[in-house]
């Protein structure tokens, strides 16, 4: 079944940028995730099929779980590249600063195409395709490929599927639209194996990660209403598990997913005297607003902040405030998401 | 975007059965899961929109997490229903026996339509639509609705999406086909909220479930090769956590998902002197064959058996055999799934 999408005019401009430039530098934000890598590598394949030469650069090594992506081995550190580039495309990056040291490779008068879906994007490119309706930057790259009338091969489809599946939490978040699933269906016809991709990028746990889950679940607690639940992650726990910073991500989902809970929180001692607080809410509470009060930010359902103090003090302060908010909204009808 | 699927001739016969009968008894297997309930309730809505009267019966109470499904409150126990029915449809049920006590409500000469997707289905109906290519019985019901040319409302779409998402493990298993995702995309246009459905049926954990995860992770172990990992669940652990039998399901995924593991196993003391063994494999090992050797069965990637003996003895026996199999396949190239 062929897929016909409605493409806004900026997709034509982006496709022209792909067509009309060569010797391209392709960049994504530091500490790249599945959508950053999926979109830049998907685009790299598209550009190669147009006969273009591409250079892939990132400040950080590619995480193990994304190394299976075709061409992931082509990434260079900025220090490994000489000179500057006149033609650059940045993917999944809200502002120029998040390109890190790689910014130094962009010529002063470069043609810079900025391809992104974040609402915070500051349109830092000389050309910008910032589609806020897209669930993933991979969705934008897919639509550029449609505009280019390129039939996707398995390698390209694998990259794009990876970004779609990671940025929608496995087609679970509320950004999962009809178009997302239609594109995913179309990518399957190119031979993508959803099982293998999800297994590698979303389900695999390292041994330290499992050890950390087990230690952290020992700290799981909830308030008397059952609507607030939290876990605590100390530096000692992380060290004993042999884990790294990334292993902490996602742990906040355990308290969040407990039946009856509206707000799930993780308290994490990042350095002595500083506690990183992550919030998740289910239906009603705007945790972005709470995080903002503590000097952080985020969305209504997912937010975070860093608070000065030892773990117990920060926990008391934050829980007191969350309790106030939960009590206030408790009587309102359940919002839909 | 409208969805045009190719419908095999048996879909026409099934649609005729829906059209030509009334006062229908709708049944699913005992201990119904998301696809059983999604398909029978989806069909119930379709039949009501055709002006038919339906009676929903199951041997077991509907699990809490599925009670949000529209019309889930209409289920009766067989003891609450008088007489027998001349027109019956069974959903997601491989053989008549799995209908349990509800079988007693089927008249001896009843018209019985059997709607299922299991390869083990024994075609027990007077009419049968057993589509082995369908990932879920909900996919079959969706296609019957297409044959009936019924525009799906939100209630029907919610039921059908629930079965699609649960029987594909959240669009992760290898049964996730283009058609599955196209149907899911189409259901979103009826207003389905993927976030809320997945949250309720797949992500929510009860407090006892979390307690059980934490206790069971304390038993996580792996062999020296790192290719076999396992957890142990004693009756004492389940009791202390306050959990029920269903809470044990899915725990085998923790050892299975550890990086480098090929076979994940859970050993569960079901009654004293009996151990239920669940196997999951990733790419190569046929755990169905191993389970068969121990008197059980299943698929290549998911299987189980019940072995007599205490936990330690059964663990030693089973792990020894799994080690032999893993060692034998270790040198073969990685199979694709």
XYZ file of C-alpha atoms in Angstrom:
674
model
C 0.000 0.000 0.000
C 1.491 3.352 -0.962
C 1.415 6.232 1.474
C 0.392 9.712 0.394
C 0.929 12.412 2.996
C 0.055 16.077 2.820
C 3.332 17.966 2.764
C 3.573 21.593 3.849
C 5.551 23.968 1.576
C 8.622 23.972 3.840
C 9.134 20.306 2.985
C 9.766 21.331 -0.598
C 12.441 23.842 0.556
C 14.073 21.221 2.767
C 14.084 18.720 -0.118
C 15.683 21.396 -2.320
C 18.386 21.886 0.320
C 19.116 18.136 0.150
C 19.176 18.271 -3.680
C 21.205 21.451 -4.128
C 24.111 21.006 -1.707
C 27.035 18.636 -1.455
C 29.921 17.922 0.958
C 27.497 18.174 3.816
C 28.288 18.199 7.505
C 25.499 16.421 9.423
C 25.113 17.225 13.107
C 22.858 16.343 16.044
C 22.760 17.386 19.676
C 25.296 16.145 22.246
C 24.473 12.878 24.030
C 22.372 11.802 21.055
C 19.218 9.730 21.584
C 17.316 7.421 19.239
C 15.547 10.168 17.327
C 18.695 12.297 16.895
C 20.671 9.322 15.567
C 17.787 7.855 13.573
C 17.094 11.146 11.825
C 20.690 12.074 11.008
C 21.557 8.558 9.821
C 18.307 8.245 7.868
C 19.119 11.548 6.173
C 22.716 10.428 5.566
C 21.388 7.427 3.638
C 19.023 9.621 1.637
C 21.829 12.046 0.760
C 24.111 9.200 -0.277
C 21.401 7.841 -2.547
C 21.351 11.316 -4.148
C 25.112 10.926 -4.732
C 26.159 13.380 -2.020
C 29.182 13.167 0.295
C 28.369 13.462 4.005
C 30.455 13.837 7.171
C 28.870 12.784 10.459
C 30.150 14.424 13.628
C 29.137 14.301 17.280
C 30.788 15.411 20.524
C 29.980 12.130 22.250
C 30.546 8.459 21.457
C 27.462 6.689 20.083
C 25.756 4.681 22.872
C 26.215 0.919 22.477
C 22.541 0.221 21.945
C 22.450 2.446 18.828
C 25.611 1.042 17.219
C 23.552 -1.397 15.124
C 22.165 1.546 13.135
C 23.547 1.438 9.596
C 26.443 3.972 9.244
C 26.612 4.599 13.024
C 30.292 3.637 12.726
C 30.881 6.661 10.494
C 30.594 9.226 13.309
C 33.703 11.290 14.020
C 34.552 13.468 17.003
C 34.946 17.186 16.111
C 38.675 16.900 16.889
C 39.036 14.300 14.130
C 37.796 16.652 11.400
C 39.817 19.415 9.738
C 38.548 22.742 8.437
C 34.984 24.002 8.291
C 31.915 23.163 6.188
C 29.899 25.513 4.001
C 26.852 23.207 3.942
C 25.467 21.890 7.195
C 22.289 20.179 8.382
C 21.459 19.950 12.094
C 18.878 17.407 13.248
C 16.749 17.219 16.401
C 18.570 20.148 17.967
C 16.683 23.055 19.568
C 19.501 25.583 19.510
C 23.042 25.978 18.230
C 24.587 25.626 21.686
C 23.433 22.012 21.966
C 25.703 21.136 19.021
C 28.577 21.555 21.510
C 32.141 21.584 20.209
C 30.908 20.498 16.769
C 29.743 24.078 16.186
C 33.364 24.928 15.446
C 33.083 23.018 12.157
C 30.365 25.304 10.774
C 31.794 27.994 8.446
C 30.826 31.565 9.365
C 28.752 31.991 6.193
C 27.529 28.392 6.006
C 24.173 27.332 4.582
C 22.656 25.750 7.681
C 19.417 23.746 7.524
C 17.800 23.233 10.938
C 15.528 20.141 10.999
C 13.663 19.737 14.283
C 10.328 19.215 16.052
C 10.947 20.808 19.470
C 8.708 23.676 20.532
C 11.763 25.357 22.084
C 13.602 25.516 18.729
C 14.989 29.026 18.178
C 15.249 28.761 14.369
C 19.028 29.070 14.407
C 19.453 27.889 10.794
C 19.725 29.935 7.629
C 16.846 27.663 6.597
C 14.568 26.003 9.097
C 12.084 23.182 8.976
C 10.700 23.064 12.483
C 7.520 20.987 12.433
C 5.908 21.048 15.873
C 3.256 18.562 14.756
C 5.887 15.885 14.198
C 6.319 13.375 17.018
C 9.933 12.823 15.992
C 12.547 14.427 13.783
C 12.546 11.069 11.963
C 8.975 11.822 10.909
C 10.206 15.044 9.270
C 13.042 13.207 7.495
C 10.514 10.624 6.242
C 8.423 13.428 4.769
C 11.479 15.027 3.152
C 12.162 11.619 1.550
C 8.571 11.614 0.248
C 9.102 15.081 -1.210
C 12.336 13.797 -2.787
C 10.385 10.796 -4.125
C 13.028 8.397 -2.836
C 11.922 4.799 -2.250
C 13.313 3.923 1.194
C 15.707 0.997 1.482
C 15.944 -1.181 4.607
C 18.869 0.776 6.087
C 17.095 4.126 5.849
C 13.823 2.639 7.113
C 15.596 1.065 10.107
C 17.055 4.447 11.110
C 13.742 6.280 10.772
C 11.739 3.589 12.596
C 14.194 3.823 15.507
C 13.494 7.520 16.018
C 9.743 7.102 15.648
C 9.612 4.308 18.197
C 11.907 5.969 20.767
C 10.367 9.452 20.653
C 6.831 8.051 21.029
C 7.864 5.697 23.857
C 7.035 2.718 21.652
C 3.903 4.307 20.160
C 2.542 4.974 23.647
C 2.851 8.690 24.279
C 0.121 11.110 23.306
C 2.220 12.254 20.329
C 1.348 8.929 18.648
C -0.814 10.159 15.789
C -2.420 8.499 12.799
C 0.451 9.793 10.644
C 3.077 8.280 12.989
C 1.478 4.847 12.720
C 0.944 5.144 8.947
C 4.635 5.956 8.513
C 5.608 3.091 10.835
C 3.401 0.738 8.773
C 5.064 1.976 5.594
C 8.549 1.432 7.044
C 7.641 -2.191 7.779
C 7.094 -2.739 4.053
C 10.781 -1.857 3.557
C 11.607 -4.893 5.710
C 12.068 -3.286 9.118
C 11.884 -5.739 12.020
C 10.066 -3.919 14.845
C 10.952 -6.702 17.241
C 14.706 -6.380 16.759
C 14.742 -2.590 16.868
C 12.621 -2.292 20.008
C 14.539 -5.099 21.635
C 17.850 -3.331 21.108
C 16.882 0.265 21.833
C 14.122 -0.043 24.424
C 14.092 -3.413 26.183
C 17.693 -4.398 26.730
C 18.979 -3.708 30.240
C 22.641 -3.837 31.190
C 23.572 -5.877 34.266
C 24.311 -2.660 36.232
C 20.901 -1.288 35.210
C 19.104 -4.319 36.641
C 21.154 -4.080 39.829
C 20.194 -0.421 40.065
C 16.477 -1.144 39.547
C 16.609 -3.651 42.372
C 18.386 -1.283 44.767
C 16.199 1.662 43.856
C 12.940 -0.311 44.240
C 13.975 -0.875 47.868
C 13.441 2.873 48.341
C 9.995 2.977 46.697
C 7.551 4.780 48.931
C 4.159 6.497 48.632
C 2.134 8.969 50.631
C -0.986 8.090 52.606
C -3.277 9.086 49.715
C -1.479 6.690 47.367
C -1.423 9.444 44.737
C 2.257 10.371 45.149
C 5.020 7.798 44.944
C 8.799 8.229 44.776
C 12.182 6.547 44.655
C 15.548 7.785 45.899
C 18.852 7.250 44.105
C 22.027 8.030 46.043
C 25.514 8.284 44.567
C 26.435 5.259 46.610
C 23.698 3.147 44.974
C 24.834 4.101 41.500
C 28.447 3.309 42.346
C 27.645 -0.043 43.938
C 25.546 -1.061 40.917
C 28.424 -0.060 38.629
C 25.993 2.096 36.658
C 26.393 5.350 34.772
C 24.250 8.493 34.634
C 22.108 7.190 31.771
C 21.079 4.161 33.838
C 19.076 6.438 36.103
C 16.755 7.517 33.277
C 13.423 5.765 33.331
C 13.566 4.790 37.006
C 10.970 7.481 37.722
C 8.486 5.363 35.770
C 8.323 2.764 38.545
C 6.646 5.104 41.057
C 4.660 6.736 38.235
C 3.231 3.402 37.062
C 1.960 2.276 40.453
C -1.819 1.879 40.393
C -3.561 4.941 41.816
C -0.510 7.190 41.576
C -0.916 10.583 39.938
C 2.623 11.939 40.452
C 5.770 9.780 40.353
C 9.055 11.333 41.456
C 12.708 10.323 41.555
C 15.171 12.085 43.858
C 18.704 11.699 42.711
C 21.827 12.892 44.454
C 23.806 14.188 41.457
C 26.751 15.732 43.332
C 26.986 16.163 47.129
C 24.560 18.924 48.115
C 22.575 18.837 44.869
C 19.500 16.715 44.140
C 18.092 16.164 40.668
C 14.327 15.751 40.863
C 12.360 14.133 38.025
C 8.575 14.337 37.921
C 6.043 12.328 35.939
C 2.287 12.756 36.169
C -0.532 10.692 34.741
C -3.622 12.720 34.007
C -4.164 15.905 35.976
C -1.193 17.465 37.732
C 0.983 19.928 35.787
C 4.417 18.858 37.008
C 6.051 21.353 34.623
C 4.635 24.144 36.797
C 5.941 22.498 39.965
C 9.416 22.038 38.458
C 9.391 25.681 37.396
C 8.812 26.770 40.995
C 12.015 24.930 41.921
C 13.992 26.541 39.108
C 13.541 23.746 36.547
C 11.033 23.147 33.777
C 9.496 20.701 31.335
C 6.072 19.557 30.210
C 2.803 18.992 32.064
C 3.428 15.225 32.286
C 7.249 15.134 32.494
C 9.503 17.703 34.099
C 12.562 18.128 36.281
C 14.675 20.465 38.405
C 17.878 20.468 40.439
C 17.539 21.593 44.046
C 20.343 22.485 46.481
C 20.419 20.550 49.736
C 20.845 17.011 51.026
C 18.455 14.322 49.806
C 16.206 14.275 52.889
C 15.757 18.047 53.004
C 15.015 18.325 49.296
C 12.607 15.390 49.502
C 10.677 17.022 52.349
C 10.436 20.375 50.549
C 9.408 18.949 47.194
C 6.958 16.388 48.580
C 5.264 19.073 50.686
C 4.678 21.180 47.580
C 3.514 18.236 45.440
C 1.093 17.240 48.193
C -0.417 20.738 48.159
C -0.896 20.621 44.393
C -2.320 17.089 44.392
C -4.747 17.976 47.176
C -5.879 21.055 45.236
C -6.566 19.180 41.979
C -7.910 16.039 43.630
C -11.470 17.293 43.548
C -11.375 18.293 39.873
C -12.736 15.892 37.252
C -10.140 13.691 35.558
C -8.550 15.459 32.609
C -8.138 13.553 29.385
C -4.848 13.272 27.567
C -7.354 8.712 5.215
C -9.598 5.743 4.457
C -8.289 2.234 4.856
C -8.863 -0.408 2.179
C -7.864 -3.919 3.181
C -7.980 -7.080 1.115
C -10.589 -9.309 2.708
C -10.582 -13.068 2.206
C -13.951 -14.732 1.340
C -14.474 -16.065 4.887
C -14.838 -12.479 6.077
C -17.978 -12.215 3.975
C -19.408 -15.349 5.636
C -18.558 -14.030 9.093
C -20.192 -10.683 8.282
C -23.286 -12.585 7.099
C -23.365 -14.440 10.416
C -23.369 -11.056 12.210
C -26.125 -9.786 9.904
C -28.367 -12.860 9.893
C -28.589 -13.807 13.578
C -30.031 -12.191 16.663
C -30.197 -12.881 20.408
C -26.551 -13.784 20.332
C -24.480 -15.262 23.135
C -20.919 -13.894 22.968
C -18.176 -15.923 24.633
C -14.404 -15.829 25.141
C -11.941 -18.120 26.877
C -11.668 -18.316 30.664
C -9.300 -15.842 32.349
C -9.794 -13.421 29.466
C -6.912 -11.220 28.314
C -6.878 -7.939 26.397
C -7.460 -9.483 22.991
C -10.280 -11.760 24.171
C -12.108 -8.867 25.857
C -11.272 -6.337 23.159
C -12.576 -8.597 20.407
C -15.778 -9.719 22.113
C -16.653 -6.208 23.292
C -15.729 -4.685 19.933
C -18.039 -7.214 18.269
C -20.757 -6.545 20.850
C -20.723 -2.878 19.850
C -20.859 -3.780 16.166
C -23.795 -6.122 16.732
C -25.652 -3.493 18.757
C -25.178 -0.994 15.962
C -26.831 -3.594 13.704
C -29.763 -3.615 16.145
C -28.972 -7.038 17.632
C -29.369 -8.157 21.237
C -26.250 -9.669 22.800
C -25.513 -11.503 26.038
C -21.914 -11.476 27.296
C -20.822 -14.351 29.513
C -17.518 -15.412 31.045
C -16.536 -17.891 33.761
C -14.232 -15.377 35.446
C -14.586 -11.823 36.708
C -13.143 -9.207 34.351
C -9.678 -8.123 35.559
C -9.648 -4.593 37.031
C -7.389 -3.174 34.358
C -9.894 -4.053 31.607
C -12.967 -2.685 33.370
C -12.641 0.658 31.551
C -13.575 -1.091 28.282
C -17.025 0.076 27.174
C -19.674 -2.578 28.076
C -17.216 -4.560 30.256
C -19.801 -4.166 33.032
C -22.270 -6.210 30.965
C -20.506 -9.544 31.544
C -22.474 -12.195 33.415
C -21.324 -15.419 35.038
C -22.837 -18.554 33.397
C -24.794 -19.190 36.609
C -26.565 -15.847 36.155
C -28.033 -16.806 32.768
C -31.038 -19.053 32.191
C -31.618 -21.406 29.288
C -29.480 -21.943 26.210
C -28.724 -19.929 23.084
C -29.269 -20.942 19.472
C -26.847 -18.318 18.127
C -23.368 -18.099 19.595
C -20.059 -16.452 18.698
C -16.830 -17.470 20.429
C -13.810 -15.155 20.241
C -10.084 -15.786 20.711
C -10.719 -19.345 21.871
C -8.749 -22.300 20.469
C -11.159 -25.045 21.487
C -14.563 -25.501 23.063
C -13.114 -26.689 26.356
C -11.540 -23.288 27.050
C -15.033 -21.775 27.186
C -15.339 -23.523 30.571
C -18.716 -23.654 32.283
C -20.122 -21.189 29.738
C -20.314 -24.078 27.261
C -23.468 -25.164 29.059
C -25.295 -22.153 27.569
C -24.753 -23.306 23.975
C -27.830 -25.150 22.593
C -27.095 -28.598 21.168
C -27.972 -27.524 17.610
C -26.669 -23.947 17.957
C -25.213 -21.912 15.113
C -21.712 -21.365 16.485
C -19.268 -18.955 14.836
C -15.664 -19.471 15.946
C -13.546 -16.303 15.500
C -9.884 -16.831 16.317
C -6.253 -16.458 15.230
C -4.508 -19.280 17.156
C -2.684 -21.941 15.157
C -3.972 -24.552 17.643
C -7.645 -23.749 16.862
C -9.552 -26.989 16.223
C -12.379 -25.382 14.189
C -15.010 -26.281 16.780
C -17.657 -23.963 15.305
C -20.419 -24.720 12.851
C -18.792 -21.794 11.027
C -15.185 -20.810 11.523
C -13.100 -17.795 10.740
C -9.646 -18.747 11.931
C -7.160 -16.329 10.402
C -3.636 -17.383 11.313
C -2.187 -14.278 9.682
C -3.959 -12.027 12.175
C -1.841 -10.824 15.104
C -4.967 -10.519 17.235
C -8.598 -11.597 17.174
C -9.335 -7.859 17.298
C -7.740 -7.593 13.855
C -10.285 -10.138 12.558
C -13.181 -8.267 14.155
C -11.912 -5.026 12.566
C -11.963 -6.720 9.166
C -15.466 -8.076 9.758
C -16.518 -4.483 10.527
C -14.976 -3.407 7.226
C -16.924 -6.149 5.432
C -20.062 -4.906 7.226
C -19.159 -1.349 6.127
C -19.681 -0.050 9.663
C -17.921 3.202 10.553
C -16.314 2.536 13.940
C -17.263 4.721 16.883
C -14.868 5.520 19.734
C -16.151 2.708 21.991
C -15.651 0.023 19.359
C -12.270 1.451 18.352
C -11.110 1.508 21.996
C -11.954 -2.187 22.399
C -10.220 -3.217 19.170
C -7.099 -1.100 19.843
C -6.777 -2.778 23.256
C -6.529 -6.241 21.718
C -4.140 -5.118 18.984
C -1.795 -3.477 21.455
C -1.819 -6.296 24.025
C -1.418 -9.204 21.590
C 1.520 -7.506 19.837
C 3.192 -6.542 23.127
C 2.683 -2.872 22.308
C 3.531 -3.277 18.599
C 6.819 -4.946 19.504
C 6.445 -8.637 18.743
C 7.250 -10.056 15.333
C 3.501 -10.347 14.609
C 3.453 -6.537 14.195
C 2.716 -6.295 10.479
C 1.978 -3.403 8.144
C -1.730 -4.276 8.404
C -1.636 -4.164 12.220
C -0.178 -0.652 12.186
C -2.524 0.541 9.429
C -5.500 -0.640 11.470
C -4.066 0.979 14.624
C -3.619 4.241 12.672
C -7.211 4.007 11.458
C -8.501 3.416 15.013
C -6.774 6.623 16.146
C -8.940 8.570 13.702
C -11.969 7.356 15.687
C -10.512 9.199 18.680
C -8.678 6.405 20.471
C -6.099 7.640 23.009
C -3.142 5.221 22.753
C -1.600 6.752 25.855
C -4.565 6.055 28.100
C -5.138 2.519 26.799
C -1.519 1.431 27.084
C -1.222 3.100 30.453
C -4.170 1.147 31.823
C -3.563 -2.259 30.272
C 0.213 -2.482 30.000
C 2.037 -0.048 32.264
C 0.111 0.112 35.501
C 1.617 -1.976 38.286
C -0.197 -2.785 41.517
C 1.675 -2.147 44.769
C 2.062 -5.929 45.350
C 3.447 -6.283 41.808
C 6.183 -3.735 42.486
C 6.995 -5.433 45.784
C 7.232 -8.737 43.941
C 9.530 -7.296 41.256
C 11.870 -6.025 43.949
C 11.968 -9.336 45.825
C 12.348 -11.387 42.661
C 15.161 -9.195 41.290
C 17.121 -10.129 44.410
C 17.233 -13.662 42.989
C 18.407 -12.628 39.503
C 21.388 -14.699 38.462
C 23.232 -15.631 35.282
C 25.660 -18.299 34.156
C 29.336 -17.700 33.461
C 28.706 -17.201 29.717
C 26.183 -14.460 30.428
C 23.844 -16.056 27.879
C 21.470 -17.635 30.422
C 19.829 -15.647 33.180
C 17.050 -16.561 35.598
C 14.892 -15.530 38.521
C 13.258 -17.640 41.227
C 9.815 -17.037 42.680
C 8.874 -18.952 45.818
C 5.402 -19.222 47.300
C 6.704 -17.320 50.292
C 7.757 -14.347 48.120
C 4.350 -14.151 46.464
C 2.600 -14.313 49.833
C 4.820 -11.672 51.435
C 4.279 -9.311 48.487
C 0.526 -9.864 48.781
C 0.466 -10.764 45.085
C -1.676 -13.122 43.073
C -0.827 -15.614 40.323
C -1.177 -13.039 37.537
C 1.489 -10.858 39.148
C 4.109 -13.454 38.273
C 3.523 -13.036 34.531
C 6.139 -10.945 32.822
C 8.797 -11.382 35.505
C 10.666 -13.703 33.128
C 11.318 -10.654 30.946
C 13.804 -9.238 33.449
C 16.372 -12.013 32.931
C 15.469 -12.185 29.233
C 16.144 -8.475 28.692
C 19.604 -8.460 30.255
C 22.205 -7.471 27.689
C 23.950 -10.511 26.219
C 21.332 -12.987 27.443
C 19.910 -15.452 24.926
C 17.632 -17.454 27.266
C 15.749 -15.931 30.206
C 14.023 -18.275 32.650
C 11.738 -17.963 35.665
C 11.396 -20.799 38.177
C 8.217 -20.594 40.133
C 7.120 -22.831 42.968
C 3.425 -23.259 42.092
C 2.496 -25.826 44.745
C 4.939 -27.623 47.057
C 6.884 -30.123 44.946
C 5.948 -28.559 41.598
C 7.882 -25.846 39.742
C 6.487 -23.882 36.836
C 9.272 -22.966 34.439
C 8.866 -20.138 31.900
C 11.362 -19.696 29.092
C 12.023 -16.726 26.809
C 14.705 -16.621 24.131
C 15.955 -13.769 22.008
C 17.227 -14.887 18.654
C 18.501 -18.436 18.310
C 17.447 -20.967 20.926
C 14.183 -22.879 20.396
C 12.868 -22.872 23.959
C 9.654 -24.565 22.774
C 11.724 -27.686 22.075
C 13.336 -27.533 25.532
C 9.957 -27.110 27.237
C 8.629 -30.088 25.256
C 11.428 -32.285 26.645
C 10.168 -31.412 30.140
C 6.544 -32.211 29.262
C 5.502 -28.655 28.380
C 5.340 -26.702 25.148
C 5.057 -23.325 23.451
C 6.785 -21.327 20.752
C 10.442 -20.966 19.772
C 10.779 -17.679 21.699
C 8.309 -18.258 24.557
C 7.493 -21.568 26.215
C 6.868 -23.230 29.552
C 6.555 -26.471 31.495
C 5.786 -27.710 34.994
C 8.403 -29.993 36.536
C 8.067 -32.147 39.687
C 10.620 -31.540 42.416
C 11.807 -28.819 44.752
C 13.002 -25.527 43.302
C 16.745 -26.230 43.595
C 16.540 -29.665 41.990
C 14.378 -28.473 39.113
C 16.634 -25.459 38.582
C 19.726 -27.683 38.358
C 18.089 -30.074 35.891
C 16.634 -27.402 33.631
C 19.700 -25.145 33.652
C 21.946 -28.103 32.776
C 19.807 -28.847 29.724
C 19.559 -25.179 28.653
C 23.348 -24.872 28.974
C 23.793 -27.836 26.617
C 21.471 -26.295 24.034
C 23.005 -22.822 24.295
C 26.515 -24.256 23.936
C 25.431 -26.199 20.854
C 23.883 -23.207 19.068
C 26.487 -20.713 20.250
C 28.686 -21.286 17.215
C 25.850 -20.877 14.704
C 25.319 -17.504 13.042
C 22.697 -15.287 14.665
C 19.231 -16.075 13.355
C 16.999 -13.204 12.417
C 13.493 -12.763 13.727
